[in-house]
CSV table of N, CA and C in Angstrom, one decimal:
chain,number,residue,atom,x,y,z
A,1,MET,N,-25.9,-8.4,26.2
A,1,MET,CA,-26.2,-8.0,24.9
A,1,MET,C,-26.0,-6.5,24.8
A,2,SER,N,-25.5,-6.0,23.7
A,2,SER,CA,-25.2,-4.5,23.6
A,2,SER,C,-26.5,-3.8,23.4
A,3,LYS,N,-26.4,-2.5,23.7
A,3,LYS,CA,-27.6,-1.6,23.6
A,3,LYS,C,-28.1,-1.6,22.1
A,4,LEU,N,-27.1,-1.5,21.2
A,4,LEU,CA,-27.5,-1.5,19.8
A,4,LEU,C,-28.3,-2.7,19.4
A,5,LEU,N,-27.8,-3.9,19.8
A,5,LEU,CA,-28.5,-5.1,19.5
A,5,LEU,C,-29.9,-5.1,20.1
A,6,LYS,N,-30.0,-4.7,21.3
A,6,LYS,CA,-31.4,-4.6,22.0
A,6,LYS,C,-32.3,-3.7,21.2
A,7,LYS,N,-31.8,-2.5,20.8
A,7,LYS,CA,-32.6,-1.6,20.0
A,7,LYS,C,-33.0,-2.2,18.6
A,8,LEU,N,-32.1,-2.9,18.0
A,8,LEU,CA,-32.4,-3.6,16.8
A,8,LEU,C,-33.5,-4.7,16.9
A,9,ARG,N,-33.4,-5.5,18.0
A,9,ARG,CA,-34.4,-6.5,18.2
A,9,ARG,C,-35.7,-5.9,18.5
A,10,SER,N,-35.8,-4.8,19.2
A,10,SER,CA,-37.0,-4.2,19.5
A,10,SER,C,-37.6,-3.5,18.3
A,11,ALA,N,-36.7,-3.0,17.4
A,11,ALA,CA,-37.2,-2.3,16.2
A,11,ALA,C,-37.7,-3.3,15.1
A,12,VAL,N,-37.1,-4.5,15.0
A,12,VAL,CA,-37.5,-5.4,13.9
A,12,VAL,C,-38.4,-6.5,14.5
A,13,GLY,N,-38.6,-6.6,15.7
A,13,GLY,CA,-39.4,-7.6,16.3
A,13,GLY,C,-38.6,-8.8,16.7
A,14,SER,N,-39.3,-9.9,17.0
A,14,SER,CA,-38.6,-11.0,17.5
A,14,SER,C,-38.9,-12.3,16.8
A,15,ASP,N,-39.5,-12.2,15.6
A,15,ASP,CA,-39.8,-13.4,14.8
A,15,ASP,C,-38.5,-14.1,14.4
A,16,ASP,N,-38.6,-15.3,13.9
A,16,ASP,CA,-37.4,-16.0,13.5
A,16,ASP,C,-36.6,-15.4,12.4
A,17,GLU,N,-37.2,-14.8,11.4
A,17,GLU,CA,-36.5,-14.1,10.3
A,17,GLU,C,-35.7,-12.9,10.9
A,18,SER,N,-36.4,-12.1,11.7
A,18,SER,CA,-35.7,-11.0,12.2
A,18,SER,C,-34.6,-11.4,13.1
A,19,SER,N,-34.8,-12.4,13.9
A,19,SER,CA,-33.8,-12.9,14.8
A,19,SER,C,-32.6,-13.4,14.0
A,20,HIS,N,-32.8,-14.1,12.9
A,20,HIS,CA,-31.7,-14.6,12.1
A,20,HIS,C,-31.0,-13.4,11.5
A,21,ALA,N,-31.7,-12.4,11.0
A,21,ALA,CA,-31.0,-11.2,10.4
A,21,ALA,C,-30.1,-10.5,11.4
A,22,ILE,N,-30.6,-10.4,12.6
A,22,ILE,CA,-29.8,-9.7,13.6
A,22,ILE,C,-28.6,-10.6,14.0
A,23,GLN,N,-28.8,-11.9,14.1
A,23,GLN,CA,-27.7,-12.8,14.4
A,23,GLN,C,-26.6,-12.7,13.3
A,24,SER,N,-27.1,-12.7,12.0
A,24,SER,CA,-26.2,-12.7,10.9
A,24,SER,C,-25.4,-11.4,10.9
A,25,ALA,N,-26.1,-10.3,11.1
A,25,ALA,CA,-25.5,-8.9,11.1
A,25,ALA,C,-24.5,-8.9,12.2
A,26,THR,N,-24.8,-9.4,13.4
A,26,THR,CA,-23.9,-9.4,14.5
A,26,THR,C,-22.7,-10.2,14.2
A,27,GLU,N,-22.8,-11.4,13.6
A,27,GLU,CA,-21.7,-12.2,13.2
A,27,GLU,C,-20.8,-11.5,12.2
A,28,VAL,N,-21.3,-10.8,11.3
A,28,VAL,CA,-20.5,-10.1,10.3
A,28,VAL,C,-19.7,-9.0,11.0
A,29,ILE,N,-20.4,-8.3,11.9
A,29,ILE,CA,-19.7,-7.2,12.6
A,29,ILE,C,-18.6,-7.8,13.5
A,30,ARG,N,-18.8,-8.9,14.2
A,30,ARG,CA,-17.8,-9.6,15.0
A,30,ARG,C,-16.6,-10.0,14.1
A,31,GLU,N,-16.9,-10.6,13.0
A,31,GLU,CA,-15.8,-11.0,12.1
A,31,GLU,C,-15.0,-9.8,11.6
A,32,LEU,N,-15.7,-8.7,11.2
A,32,LEU,CA,-15.0,-7.5,10.8
A,32,LEU,C,-14.1,-7.0,11.9
A,33,ARG,N,-14.6,-7.0,13.1
A,33,ARG,CA,-13.8,-6.5,14.2
A,33,ARG,C,-12.5,-7.4,14.4
A,34,SER,N,-12.7,-8.7,14.2
A,34,SER,CA,-11.6,-9.6,14.4
A,34,SER,C,-10.6,-9.6,13.2
A,35,GLY,N,-10.9,-8.9,12.2
A,35,GLY,CA,-10.0,-8.8,11.1
A,35,GLY,C,-10.4,-9.5,9.8
A,36,ASN,N,-11.5,-10.2,9.8
A,36,ASN,CA,-11.9,-10.9,8.6
A,36,ASN,C,-12.8,-9.9,7.8
A,37,LEU,N,-12.1,-9.3,6.9
A,37,LEU,CA,-12.7,-8.2,6.1
A,37,LEU,C,-13.6,-8.8,5.0
A,38,LYS,N,-13.5,-10.1,4.8
A,38,LYS,CA,-14.3,-10.7,3.7
A,38,LYS,C,-15.7,-11.2,4.3
A,39,ALA,N,-15.9,-11.0,5.6
A,39,ALA,CA,-17.2,-11.5,6.2
A,39,ALA,C,-18.4,-10.8,5.5
A,40,ARG,N,-19.4,-11.6,5.2
A,40,ARG,CA,-20.6,-11.1,4.6
A,40,ARG,C,-21.8,-12.0,5.2
A,41,ALA,N,-22.9,-11.4,5.2
A,41,ALA,CA,-24.1,-12.1,5.7
A,41,ALA,C,-24.8,-12.8,4.5
A,42,GLU,N,-25.3,-14.0,4.7
A,42,GLU,CA,-26.0,-14.7,3.7
A,42,GLU,C,-27.4,-14.2,3.6
A,43,ILE,N,-27.8,-13.7,2.5
A,43,ILE,CA,-29.2,-13.2,2.3
A,43,ILE,C,-30.1,-14.2,1.7
A,44,GLN,N,-31.2,-14.6,2.4
A,44,GLN,CA,-32.0,-15.6,1.9
A,44,GLN,C,-33.2,-15.1,1.0
A,45,SER,N,-33.6,-13.9,1.3
A,45,SER,CA,-34.7,-13.3,0.5
A,45,SER,C,-34.5,-11.7,0.6
A,46,MET,N,-35.1,-11.0,-0.3
A,46,MET,CA,-35.0,-9.6,-0.3
A,46,MET,C,-36.2,-8.9,0.3
A,47,ASN,N,-36.7,-9.5,1.4
A,47,ASN,CA,-37.7,-8.9,2.2
A,47,ASN,C,-37.0,-7.8,3.1
A,48,GLU,N,-37.7,-7.4,4.1
A,48,GLU,CA,-37.1,-6.3,5.0
A,48,GLU,C,-35.8,-6.8,5.7
A,49,GLU,N,-35.8,-8.0,6.1
A,49,GLU,CA,-34.6,-8.5,6.8
A,49,GLU,C,-33.5,-8.7,5.8
A,50,GLY,N,-33.8,-9.1,4.6
A,50,GLY,CA,-32.8,-9.3,3.5
A,50,GLY,C,-32.2,-7.9,3.1
A,51,ARG,N,-33.1,-6.9,3.0
A,51,ARG,CA,-32.6,-5.6,2.7
A,51,ARG,C,-31.6,-5.1,3.8
A,52,PHE,N,-32.0,-5.4,5.0
A,52,PHE,CA,-31.2,-5.0,6.2
A,52,PHE,C,-29.8,-5.7,6.1
A,53,LEU,N,-29.8,-7.0,5.8
A,53,LEU,CA,-28.5,-7.7,5.6
A,53,LEU,C,-27.7,-7.2,4.4
A,54,HIS,N,-28.4,-6.8,3.4
A,54,HIS,CA,-27.8,-6.3,2.2
A,54,HIS,C,-27.1,-5.0,2.6
A,55,PHE,N,-27.7,-4.2,3.4
A,55,PHE,CA,-27.1,-2.9,3.9
A,55,PHE,C,-25.9,-3.2,4.7
A,56,ILE,N,-26.0,-4.3,5.6
A,56,ILE,CA,-24.8,-4.7,6.4
A,56,ILE,C,-23.7,-5.1,5.5
A,57,ASN,N,-24.0,-5.9,4.4
A,57,ASN,CA,-22.9,-6.3,3.5
A,57,ASN,C,-22.3,-5.1,2.8
A,58,GLU,N,-23.1,-4.1,2.4
A,58,GLU,CA,-22.6,-2.9,1.8
A,58,GLU,C,-21.6,-2.2,2.7
A,59,MET,N,-22.0,-2.1,4.0
A,59,MET,CA,-21.1,-1.5,5.0
A,59,MET,C,-19.8,-2.3,5.1
A,60,ALA,N,-19.9,-3.6,5.1
A,60,ALA,CA,-18.7,-4.5,5.2
A,60,ALA,C,-17.8,-4.3,4.0
A,61,GLU,N,-18.4,-4.2,2.8
A,61,GLU,CA,-17.6,-3.9,1.6
A,61,GLU,C,-16.9,-2.6,1.7
A,62,GLU,N,-17.6,-1.6,2.3
A,62,GLU,CA,-17.0,-0.2,2.4
A,62,GLU,C,-15.8,-0.3,3.4
A,63,VAL,N,-16.0,-1.0,4.5
A,63,VAL,CA,-15.0,-1.1,5.5
A,63,VAL,C,-13.8,-1.8,4.9
A,64,GLU,N,-14.0,-2.9,4.2
A,64,GLU,CA,-12.9,-3.6,3.5
A,64,GLU,C,-12.2,-2.7,2.5
A,65,SER,N,-12.9,-1.9,1.7
A,65,SER,CA,-12.3,-1.0,0.8
A,65,SER,C,-11.5,0.0,1.5
A,66,LEU,N,-12.0,0.6,2.5
A,66,LEU,CA,-11.3,1.7,3.3
A,66,LEU,C,-10.0,1.1,3.9
A,67,VAL,N,-10.1,-0.1,4.5
A,67,VAL,CA,-8.9,-0.7,5.1
A,67,VAL,C,-7.8,-1.0,4.1
A,68,GLU,N,-8.3,-1.5,2.9
A,68,GLU,CA,-7.3,-1.7,1.8
A,68,GLU,C,-6.7,-0.5,1.3
A,69,LYS,N,-7.5,0.6,1.2
A,69,LYS,CA,-6.9,1.9,0.8
A,69,LYS,C,-5.9,2.4,1.8
A,70,ASN,N,-6.3,2.2,3.1
A,70,ASN,CA,-5.4,2.7,4.1
A,70,ASN,C,-4.0,1.9,4.1
A,71,LYS,N,-4.1,0.6,3.9
A,71,LYS,CA,-2.9,-0.2,3.8
A,71,LYS,C,-2.0,0.2,2.6
A,72,LEU,N,-2.6,0.5,1.5
A,72,LEU,CA,-1.9,1.0,0.3
A,72,LEU,C,-1.2,2.3,0.6
A,73,LEU,N,-2.0,3.2,1.3
A,73,LEU,CA,-1.5,4.5,1.7
A,73,LEU,C,-0.3,4.4,2.6
A,74,GLU,N,-0.4,3.5,3.6
A,74,GLU,CA,0.7,3.2,4.5
A,74,GLU,C,1.9,2.7,3.8
A,75,ARG,N,1.7,1.8,2.9
A,75,ARG,CA,2.9,1.2,2.2
A,75,ARG,C,3.6,2.3,1.3
A,76,SER,N,2.8,3.2,0.7
A,76,SER,CA,3.3,4.3,-0.1
A,76,SER,C,4.0,5.3,0.8
A,77,LYS,N,3.5,5.5,1.9
A,77,LYS,CA,4.1,6.5,2.9
A,77,LYS,C,5.4,5.9,3.4
A,78,THR,N,5.5,4.6,3.7
A,78,THR,CA,6.7,4.0,4.1
A,78,THR,C,7.8,4.1,3.1
A,79,ALA,N,7.4,3.7,1.8
A,79,ALA,CA,8.4,3.8,0.7
A,79,ALA,C,8.9,5.2,0.5
A,80,TRP,N,8.0,6.2,0.6
A,80,TRP,CA,8.4,7.6,0.4
A,80,TRP,C,9.3,8.0,1.5
A,81,LEU,N,9.0,7.6,2.8
A,81,LEU,CA,9.9,8.0,3.9
A,81,LEU,C,11.3,7.3,3.7
A,82,GLN,N,11.3,6.1,3.2
A,82,GLN,CA,12.6,5.5,3.0
A,82,GLN,C,13.4,6.2,1.9
A,83,GLU,N,12.7,6.7,0.9
A,83,GLU,CA,13.4,7.5,-0.2
A,83,GLU,C,13.9,8.8,0.4
A,84,MET,N,13.1,9.4,1.2
A,84,MET,CA,13.5,10.7,1.8
A,84,MET,C,14.7,10.5,2.7
A,85,ALA,N,14.7,9.5,3.5
A,85,ALA,CA,15.9,9.2,4.3
A,85,ALA,C,17.1,9.0,3.5
A,86,HIS,N,17.0,8.4,2.4
A,86,HIS,CA,18.1,8.2,1.5
A,86,HIS,C,18.6,9.6,0.9
A,87,ASP,N,17.6,10.4,0.5
A,87,ASP,CA,17.9,11.7,0.0
A,87,ASP,C,18.5,12.6,1.0
A,88,LEU,N,18.3,12.4,2.3
A,88,LEU,CA,18.9,13.2,3.3
A,88,LEU,C,20.3,12.6,3.7
A,89,ARG,N,20.4,11.3,3.6
A,89,ARG,CA,21.8,10.7,4.0
A,89,ARG,C,22.8,11.1,3.0
A,90,THR,N,22.5,11.2,1.7
A,90,THR,CA,23.5,11.4,0.6
A,90,THR,C,24.2,12.8,0.8
A,91,PRO,N,23.5,13.9,1.0
A,91,PRO,CA,24.2,15.1,1.2
A,91,PRO,C,24.9,15.2,2.6
A,92,LEU,N,24.3,14.5,3.5
A,92,LEU,CA,25.0,14.5,4.9
A,92,LEU,C,26.3,13.8,4.8
A,93,ALA,N,26.4,12.7,4.0
A,93,ALA,CA,27.7,12.0,3.8
A,93,ALA,C,28.7,12.9,3.1
A,94,SER,N,28.2,13.7,2.1
A,94,SER,CA,29.1,14.6,1.4
A,94,SER,C,29.7,15.7,2.4
A,95,ILE,N,28.8,16.2,3.2
A,95,ILE,CA,29.2,17.2,4.2
A,95,ILE,C,30.2,16.6,5.2
A,96,GLU,N,29.9,15.4,5.6
A,96,GLU,CA,30.8,14.8,6.6
A,96,GLU,C,32.1,14.5,6.0
A,97,LEU,N,32.2,14.1,4.8
A,97,LEU,CA,33.5,13.8,4.1
A,97,LEU,C,34.2,15.1,3.9
A,98,ALA,N,33.6,16.2,3.5
A,98,ALA,CA,34.2,17.5,3.3
A,98,ALA,C,34.8,18.0,4.6
A,99,GLN,N,34.0,17.9,5.7
A,99,GLN,CA,34.4,18.5,7.0
A,99,GLN,C,35.5,17.6,7.6
A,100,THR,N,35.5,16.3,7.4
A,100,THR,CA,36.5,15.4,7.9
A,100,THR,C,37.8,15.7,7.1
A,101,THR,N,37.7,15.9,5.8
A,101,THR,CA,38.9,16.3,5.0
A,101,THR,C,39.5,17.6,5.5
A,102,LEU,N,38.7,18.6,5.7
A,102,LEU,CA,39.2,19.9,6.2
A,102,LEU,C,39.8,19.7,7.5
A,103,LEU,N,39.3,19.0,8.4
A,103,LEU,CA,39.8,18.8,9.7
A,103,LEU,C,41.1,18.0,9.8
A,104,GLU,N,41.2,16.9,9.0
A,104,GLU,CA,42.3,16.0,9.1
A,104,GLU,C,43.4,16.4,8.1
A,105,ALA,N,43.1,17.1,7.1
A,105,ALA,CA,44.2,17.3,6.0
A,105,ALA,C,44.3,18.8,5.7
A,106,THR,N,43.9,19.7,6.7
A,106,THR,CA,43.9,21.1,6.4
A,106,THR,C,45.3,21.7,5.9
A,107,GLU,N,46.4,21.1,6.5
A,107,GLU,CA,47.7,21.6,6.1
A,107,GLU,C,48.1,21.2,4.7
A,108,LYS,N,47.6,20.1,4.2
A,108,LYS,CA,47.9,19.6,2.9
A,108,LYS,C,47.1,20.2,1.8
A,109,LEU,N,46.0,20.9,2.1
A,109,LEU,CA,45.1,21.5,1.1
A,109,LEU,C,45.4,22.9,0.8
A,110,SER,N,45.3,23.2,-0.5
A,110,SER,CA,45.5,24.6,-0.9
A,110,SER,C,44.2,25.4,-0.5
A,111,GLN,N,44.3,26.7,-0.6
A,111,GLN,CA,43.2,27.6,-0.2
A,111,GLN,C,42.0,27.3,-1.2
A,112,ASP,N,42.3,27.1,-2.5
A,112,ASP,CA,41.2,26.8,-3.4
A,112,ASP,C,40.5,25.4,-3.1
A,113,GLN,N,41.3,24.4,-2.7
A,113,GLN,CA,40.7,23.2,-2.3
A,113,GLN,C,39.8,23.3,-1.0
A,114,LYS,N,40.3,24.1,-0.1
A,114,LYS,CA,39.5,24.3,1.1
A,114,LYS,C,38.2,25.0,0.8
A,115,ARG,N,38.4,26.0,-0.1
A,115,ARG,CA,37.2,26.8,-0.5
A,115,ARG,C,36.2,25.9,-1.2
A,116,GLU,N,36.7,25.0,-2.1
A,116,GLU,CA,35.8,24.1,-2.8
A,116,GLU,C,35.1,23.2,-1.8
A,117,LEU,N,35.8,22.7,-0.8
A,117,LEU,CA,35.1,21.8,0.1
A,117,LEU,C,34.1,22.5,0.9
A,118,ILE,N,34.3,23.7,1.3
A,118,ILE,CA,33.4,24.6,2.0
A,118,ILE,C,32.2,24.9,1.2
A,119,GLU,N,32.4,25.2,-0.1
A,119,GLU,CA,31.3,25.5,-1.0
A,119,GLU,C,30.4,24.2,-1.3
A,120,ASP,N,31.1,23.1,-1.4
A,120,ASP,CA,30.4,21.8,-1.5
A,120,ASP,C,29.5,21.6,-0.3
A,121,SER,N,30.0,21.8,0.9
A,121,SER,CA,29.3,21.6,2.1
A,121,SER,C,28.1,22.5,2.2
A,122,LEU,N,28.3,23.8,1.8
A,122,LEU,CA,27.2,24.8,1.8
A,122,LEU,C,26.1,24.4,0.8
A,123,ARG,N,26.5,23.9,-0.4
A,123,ARG,CA,25.5,23.5,-1.4
A,123,ARG,C,24.7,22.3,-0.9
A,124,GLU,N,25.4,21.4,-0.3
A,124,GLU,CA,24.7,20.2,0.3
A,124,GLU,C,23.8,20.6,1.5
A,125,THR,N,24.2,21.6,2.3
A,125,THR,CA,23.4,22.1,3.4
A,125,THR,C,22.1,22.7,2.8
A,126,HIS,N,22.2,23.5,1.8
A,126,HIS,CA,21.1,24.1,1.1
A,126,HIS,C,20.1,23.1,0.6
A,127,HIS,N,20.7,22.0,0.1
A,127,HIS,CA,19.8,20.9,-0.4
A,127,HIS,C,19.1,20.2,0.7
A,128,ILE,N,19.7,20.0,1.8
A,128,ILE,CA,19.1,19.4,3.0
A,128,ILE,C,18.0,20.4,3.5
A,129,LYS,N,18.3,21.6,3.5
A,129,LYS,CA,17.3,22.6,4.0
A,129,LYS,C,16.1,22.6,3.1
A,130,SER,N,16.3,22.5,1.8
A,130,SER,CA,15.2,22.4,0.9
A,130,SER,C,14.3,21.1,1.1
A,131,LEU,N,15.0,20.0,1.4
A,131,LEU,CA,14.3,18.8,1.6
A,131,LEU,C,13.4,18.9,2.9
A,132,VAL,N,14.0,19.5,3.9
A,132,VAL,CA,13.3,19.7,5.2
A,132,VAL,C,12.1,20.6,5.0
A,133,GLU,N,12.3,21.7,4.2
A,133,GLU,CA,11.1,22.6,4.0
A,133,GLU,C,10.0,21.8,3.2
A,134,ASP,N,10.4,20.9,2.3
A,134,ASP,CA,9.4,20.1,1.6
A,134,ASP,C,8.7,19.2,2.6
A,135,LEU,N,9.4,18.6,3.5
A,135,LEU,CA,8.8,17.8,4.5
A,135,LEU,C,7.8,18.5,5.4
A,136,LEU,N,8.2,19.7,5.8
A,136,LEU,CA,7.3,20.5,6.6
A,136,LEU,C,6.1,20.9,5.8
A,137,PHE,N,6.2,21.2,4.5
A,137,PHE,CA,5.0,21.6,3.7
A,137,PHE,C,4.1,20.3,3.6
A,138,LEU,N,4.7,19.2,3.4
A,138,LEU,CA,3.9,18.0,3.2
A,138,LEU,C,3.2,17.6,4.5
A,139,SER,N,3.8,17.9,5.7
A,139,SER,CA,3.2,17.7,6.9
A,139,SER,C,1.9,18.6,7.1
A,140,LEU,N,2.0,19.7,6.5
A,140,LEU,CA,0.8,20.6,6.6
A,140,LEU,C,-0.4,20.1,5.8
A,141,LEU,N,-0.1,19.3,4.8
A,141,LEU,CA,-1.2,18.7,4.0
A,141,LEU,C,-2.0,17.7,4.8
A,142,ASP,N,-1.5,17.1,5.8
A,142,ASP,CA,-2.3,16.2,6.7
A,142,ASP,C,-3.2,17.0,7.6
A,143,ASP,N,-2.9,18.3,7.8
A,143,ASP,CA,-3.7,19.1,8.7
A,143,ASP,C,-5.0,19.6,8.1
A,144,PRO,N,-6.1,19.1,8.6
A,144,PRO,CA,-7.4,19.6,8.0
A,144,PRO,C,-7.6,21.1,7.9
A,145,ALA,N,-7.0,21.8,8.9
A,145,ALA,CA,-7.1,23.2,8.9
A,145,ALA,C,-6.4,23.9,7.8
A,146,TYR,N,-5.5,23.2,7.1
A,146,TYR,CA,-4.7,23.7,6.0
A,146,TYR,C,-5.7,24.0,4.8
A,147,PHE,N,-6.7,23.2,4.6
A,147,PHE,CA,-7.6,23.4,3.5
A,147,PHE,C,-8.7,24.2,4.0
C-alpha cells in the first residue's frame, strides 16, 4: 500500500464509509493513470467522505480537461509545423530551380536572365530567413524566462 493511502486511512479512520471512500478514490486514480479520463467516484452522500470523493471527482475533471487541452494544442502545433514546412519548401524549390537553371543552361541565358534568376534566389533566401527568424521568436515564447 502506498504511503499516501496509509496516510489517508490514518487520517479518516477505518470505518466502512471511510474505507469505501478511500477505495473509490484509489480506483479513480488508478483509472486516470491507465488513461480512462472519464473515471469518477460514485458519491453516496455528502458527508465528510462524500465531500472527499467530490473533491477527487473535481480533480479528475481537471485532469481530463488539461489532457484534452494538451491534445488540442498538440494537434494545432502539428498542423502549424506542417504549414511551416510547406512554407519553407516552396522558396527552397524556387532557389533550387534557379540554381539548376544557372548551372545547366548558363551559356544559353542572357546576362539579364542570369541576373533575374539570382535576384529571385536572393528574394526567396530572404523569405526563408524571415521564416526562420519567426520560428526562433516563437521558440522563445515557450521559454518561461521570456516572460
